[in-house]
PDB file of C-alpha atoms in Angstrom:
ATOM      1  CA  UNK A  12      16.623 -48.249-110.745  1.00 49.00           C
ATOM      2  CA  UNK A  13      19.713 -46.470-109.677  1.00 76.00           C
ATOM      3  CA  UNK A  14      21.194 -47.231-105.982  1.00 84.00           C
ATOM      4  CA  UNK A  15      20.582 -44.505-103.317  1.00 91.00           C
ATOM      5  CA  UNK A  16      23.663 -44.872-100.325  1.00 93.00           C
ATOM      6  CA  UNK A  17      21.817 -42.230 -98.400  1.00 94.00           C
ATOM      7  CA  UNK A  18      18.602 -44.831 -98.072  1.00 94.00           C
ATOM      8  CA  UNK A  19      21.087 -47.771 -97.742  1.00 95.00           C
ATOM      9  CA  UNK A  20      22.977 -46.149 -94.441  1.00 96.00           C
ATOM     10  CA  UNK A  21      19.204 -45.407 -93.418  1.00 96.00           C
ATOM     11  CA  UNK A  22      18.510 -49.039 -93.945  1.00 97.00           C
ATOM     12  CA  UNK A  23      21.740 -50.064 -92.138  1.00 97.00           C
ATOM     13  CA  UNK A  24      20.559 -48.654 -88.918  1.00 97.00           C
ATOM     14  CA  UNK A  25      17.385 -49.647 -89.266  1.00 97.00           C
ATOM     15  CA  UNK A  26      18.291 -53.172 -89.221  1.00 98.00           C
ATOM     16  CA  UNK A  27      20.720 -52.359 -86.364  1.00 97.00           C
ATOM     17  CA  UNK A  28      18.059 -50.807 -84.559  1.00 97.00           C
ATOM     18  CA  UNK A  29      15.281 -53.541 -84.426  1.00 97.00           C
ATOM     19  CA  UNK A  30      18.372 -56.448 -84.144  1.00 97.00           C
ATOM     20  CA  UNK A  31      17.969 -57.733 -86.644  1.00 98.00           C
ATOM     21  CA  UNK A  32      21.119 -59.843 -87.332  1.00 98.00           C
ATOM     22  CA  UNK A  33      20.909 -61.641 -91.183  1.00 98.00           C
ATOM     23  CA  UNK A  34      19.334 -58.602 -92.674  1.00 98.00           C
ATOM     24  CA  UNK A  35      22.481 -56.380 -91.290  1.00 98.00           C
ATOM     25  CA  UNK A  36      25.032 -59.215 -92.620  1.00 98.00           C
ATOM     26  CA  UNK A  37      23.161 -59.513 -95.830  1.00 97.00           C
ATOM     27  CA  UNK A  38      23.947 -55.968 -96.634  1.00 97.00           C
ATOM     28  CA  UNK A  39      27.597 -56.978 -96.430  1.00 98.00           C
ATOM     29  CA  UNK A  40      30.045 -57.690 -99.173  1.00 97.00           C
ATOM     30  CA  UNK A  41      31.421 -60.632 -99.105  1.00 96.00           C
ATOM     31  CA  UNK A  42      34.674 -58.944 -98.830  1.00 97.00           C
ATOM     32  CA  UNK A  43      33.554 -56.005 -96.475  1.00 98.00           C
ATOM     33  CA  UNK A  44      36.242 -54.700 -94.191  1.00 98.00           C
ATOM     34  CA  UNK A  45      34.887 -52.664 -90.730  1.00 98.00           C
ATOM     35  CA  UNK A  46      37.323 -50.454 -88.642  1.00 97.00           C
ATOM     36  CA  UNK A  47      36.258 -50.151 -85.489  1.00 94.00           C
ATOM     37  CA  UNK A  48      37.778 -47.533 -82.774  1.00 91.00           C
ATOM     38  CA  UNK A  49      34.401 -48.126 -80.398  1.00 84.00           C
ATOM     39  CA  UNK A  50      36.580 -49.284 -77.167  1.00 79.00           C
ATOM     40  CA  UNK A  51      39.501 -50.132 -78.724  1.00 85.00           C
ATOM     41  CA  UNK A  52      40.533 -50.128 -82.302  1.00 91.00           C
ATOM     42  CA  UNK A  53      39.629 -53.692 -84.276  1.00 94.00           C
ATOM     43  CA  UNK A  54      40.058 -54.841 -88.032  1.00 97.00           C
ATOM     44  CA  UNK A  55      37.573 -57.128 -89.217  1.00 97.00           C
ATOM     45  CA  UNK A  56      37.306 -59.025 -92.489  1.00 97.00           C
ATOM     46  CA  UNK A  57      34.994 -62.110 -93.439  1.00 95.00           C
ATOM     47  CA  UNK A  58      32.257 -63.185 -92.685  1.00 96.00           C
ATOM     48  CA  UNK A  59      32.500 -65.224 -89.141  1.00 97.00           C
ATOM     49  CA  UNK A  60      34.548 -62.069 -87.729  1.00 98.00           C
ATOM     50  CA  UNK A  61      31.920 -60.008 -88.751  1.00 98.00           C
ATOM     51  CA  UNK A  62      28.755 -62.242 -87.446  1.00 98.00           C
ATOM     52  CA  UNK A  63      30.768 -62.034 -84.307  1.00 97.00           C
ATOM     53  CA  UNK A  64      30.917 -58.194 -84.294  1.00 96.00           C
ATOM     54  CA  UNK A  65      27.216 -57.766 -84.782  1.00 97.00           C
ATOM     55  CA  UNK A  66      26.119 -60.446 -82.418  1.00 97.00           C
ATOM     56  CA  UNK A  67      28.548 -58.612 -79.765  1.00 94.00           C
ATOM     57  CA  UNK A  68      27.392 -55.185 -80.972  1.00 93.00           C
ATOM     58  CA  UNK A  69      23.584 -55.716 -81.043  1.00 96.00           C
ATOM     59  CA  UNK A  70      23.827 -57.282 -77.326  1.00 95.00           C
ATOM     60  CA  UNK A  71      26.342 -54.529 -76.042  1.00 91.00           C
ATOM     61  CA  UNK A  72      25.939 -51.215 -78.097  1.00 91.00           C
ATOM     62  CA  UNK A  73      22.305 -51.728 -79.204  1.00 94.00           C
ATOM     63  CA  UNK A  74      21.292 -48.023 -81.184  1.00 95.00           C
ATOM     64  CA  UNK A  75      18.740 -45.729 -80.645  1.00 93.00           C
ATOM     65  CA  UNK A  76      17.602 -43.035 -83.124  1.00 94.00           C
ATOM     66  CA  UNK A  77      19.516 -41.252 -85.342  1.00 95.00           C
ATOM     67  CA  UNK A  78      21.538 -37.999 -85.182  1.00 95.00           C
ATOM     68  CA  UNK A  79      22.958 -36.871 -88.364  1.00 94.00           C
ATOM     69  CA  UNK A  80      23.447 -38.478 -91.821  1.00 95.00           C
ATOM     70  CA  UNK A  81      25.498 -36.783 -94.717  1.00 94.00           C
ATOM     71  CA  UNK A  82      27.028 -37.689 -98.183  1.00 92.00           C
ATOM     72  CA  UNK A  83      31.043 -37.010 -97.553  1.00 83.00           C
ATOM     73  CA  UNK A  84      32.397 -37.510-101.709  1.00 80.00           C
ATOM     74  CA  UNK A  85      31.940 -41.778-102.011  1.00 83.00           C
ATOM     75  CA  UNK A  86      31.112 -42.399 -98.858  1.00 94.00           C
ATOM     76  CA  UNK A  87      28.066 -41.829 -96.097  1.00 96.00           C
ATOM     77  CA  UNK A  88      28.552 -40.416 -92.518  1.00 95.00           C
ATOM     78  CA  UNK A  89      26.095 -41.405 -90.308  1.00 96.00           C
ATOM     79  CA  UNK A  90      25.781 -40.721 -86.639  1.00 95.00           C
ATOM     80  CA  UNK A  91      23.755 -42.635 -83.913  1.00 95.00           C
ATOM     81  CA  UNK A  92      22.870 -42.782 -80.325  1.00 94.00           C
ATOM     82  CA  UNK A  93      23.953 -46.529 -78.621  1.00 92.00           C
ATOM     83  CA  UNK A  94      23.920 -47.027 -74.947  1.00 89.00           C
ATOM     84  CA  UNK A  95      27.593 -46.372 -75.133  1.00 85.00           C
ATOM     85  CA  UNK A  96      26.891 -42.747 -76.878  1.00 89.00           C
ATOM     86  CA  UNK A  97      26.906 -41.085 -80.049  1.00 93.00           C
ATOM     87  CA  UNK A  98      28.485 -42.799 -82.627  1.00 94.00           C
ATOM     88  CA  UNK A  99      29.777 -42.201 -86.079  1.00 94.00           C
ATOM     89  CA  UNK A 100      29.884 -44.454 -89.014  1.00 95.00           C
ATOM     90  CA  UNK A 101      31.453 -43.733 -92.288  1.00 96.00           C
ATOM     91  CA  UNK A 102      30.470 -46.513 -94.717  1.00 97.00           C
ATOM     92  CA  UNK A 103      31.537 -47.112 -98.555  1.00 97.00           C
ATOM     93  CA  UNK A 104      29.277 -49.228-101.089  1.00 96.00           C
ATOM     94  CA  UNK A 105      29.984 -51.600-103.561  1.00 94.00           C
ATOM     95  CA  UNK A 106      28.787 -50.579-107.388  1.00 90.00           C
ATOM     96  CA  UNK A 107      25.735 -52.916-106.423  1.00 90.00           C
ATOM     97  CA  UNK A 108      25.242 -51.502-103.118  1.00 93.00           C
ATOM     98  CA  UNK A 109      26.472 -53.549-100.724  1.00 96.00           C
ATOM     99  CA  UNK A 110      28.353 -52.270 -97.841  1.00 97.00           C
ATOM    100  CA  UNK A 111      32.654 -52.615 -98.810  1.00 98.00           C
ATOM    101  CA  UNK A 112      33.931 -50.794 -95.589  1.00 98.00           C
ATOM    102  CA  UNK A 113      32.448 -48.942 -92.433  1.00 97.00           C
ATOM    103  CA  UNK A 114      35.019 -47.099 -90.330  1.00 95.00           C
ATOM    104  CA  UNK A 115      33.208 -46.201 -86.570  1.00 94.00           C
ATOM    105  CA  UNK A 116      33.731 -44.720 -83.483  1.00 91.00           C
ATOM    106  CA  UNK A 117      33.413 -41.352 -81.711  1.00 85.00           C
ATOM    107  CA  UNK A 118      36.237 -39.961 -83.280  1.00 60.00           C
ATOM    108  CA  UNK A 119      35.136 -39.989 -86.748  1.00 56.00           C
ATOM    109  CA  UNK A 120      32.075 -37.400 -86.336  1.00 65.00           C
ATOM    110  CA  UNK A 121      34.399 -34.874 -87.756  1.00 56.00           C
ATOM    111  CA  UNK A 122      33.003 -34.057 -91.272  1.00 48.00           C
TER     112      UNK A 122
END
């Protein structure tokens, strides 16, 4: 079975949506990098700095529904509704599709 990144994005914010916290981080690469510009720009790598994103992000910016979700060449952009607004995630995927980077914030809805 090949690896779909389309239904892994879908799954990413499904697991963001209903909280739930090891199923997010278990989607992770071990080495996954996130770049954050969603108030304020932050760099995180390894595992406790991302735990502590999520458990911040899931009590803060919990997400809604949806808005848009596109293939952009190796990478997905997908857009969601939080209580701080519409948000924009571009995420890359390991060859056994785990999540390497995401890049969010408002500013990256650009396609």
């Amino acid at each position: 079975m090949s690896f779909d990144p389309m239904a892994a994005a879908v799954d990413w914010l499904d697991a963001y949506r209903a909280g739930e916290l090891e199923e997010i981080l278990g989607m992770y690469a071990d080495d996954a990098v996130i770049y954050c510009d969603c108030g304020g720009h932050k760099t995180l790598t390894g595992r406790e700095a991302i735990r502590a994103y999520w458990i911040d992000s899931l009590k803060r910016y919990p997400a809604f529904a949806l808005d848009n979700l596109k293939p952009k060449c190796n990478e997905i952009m997908i857009s969601y509704i939080t209580t701080n607004g519409l948000v924009c995630a571009i995420l890359t995927f390991t060859a056994s599709g785990q999540i390497k980077t995401v890049s969010c914030g408002p500013a990256n809805c650009a396609v």
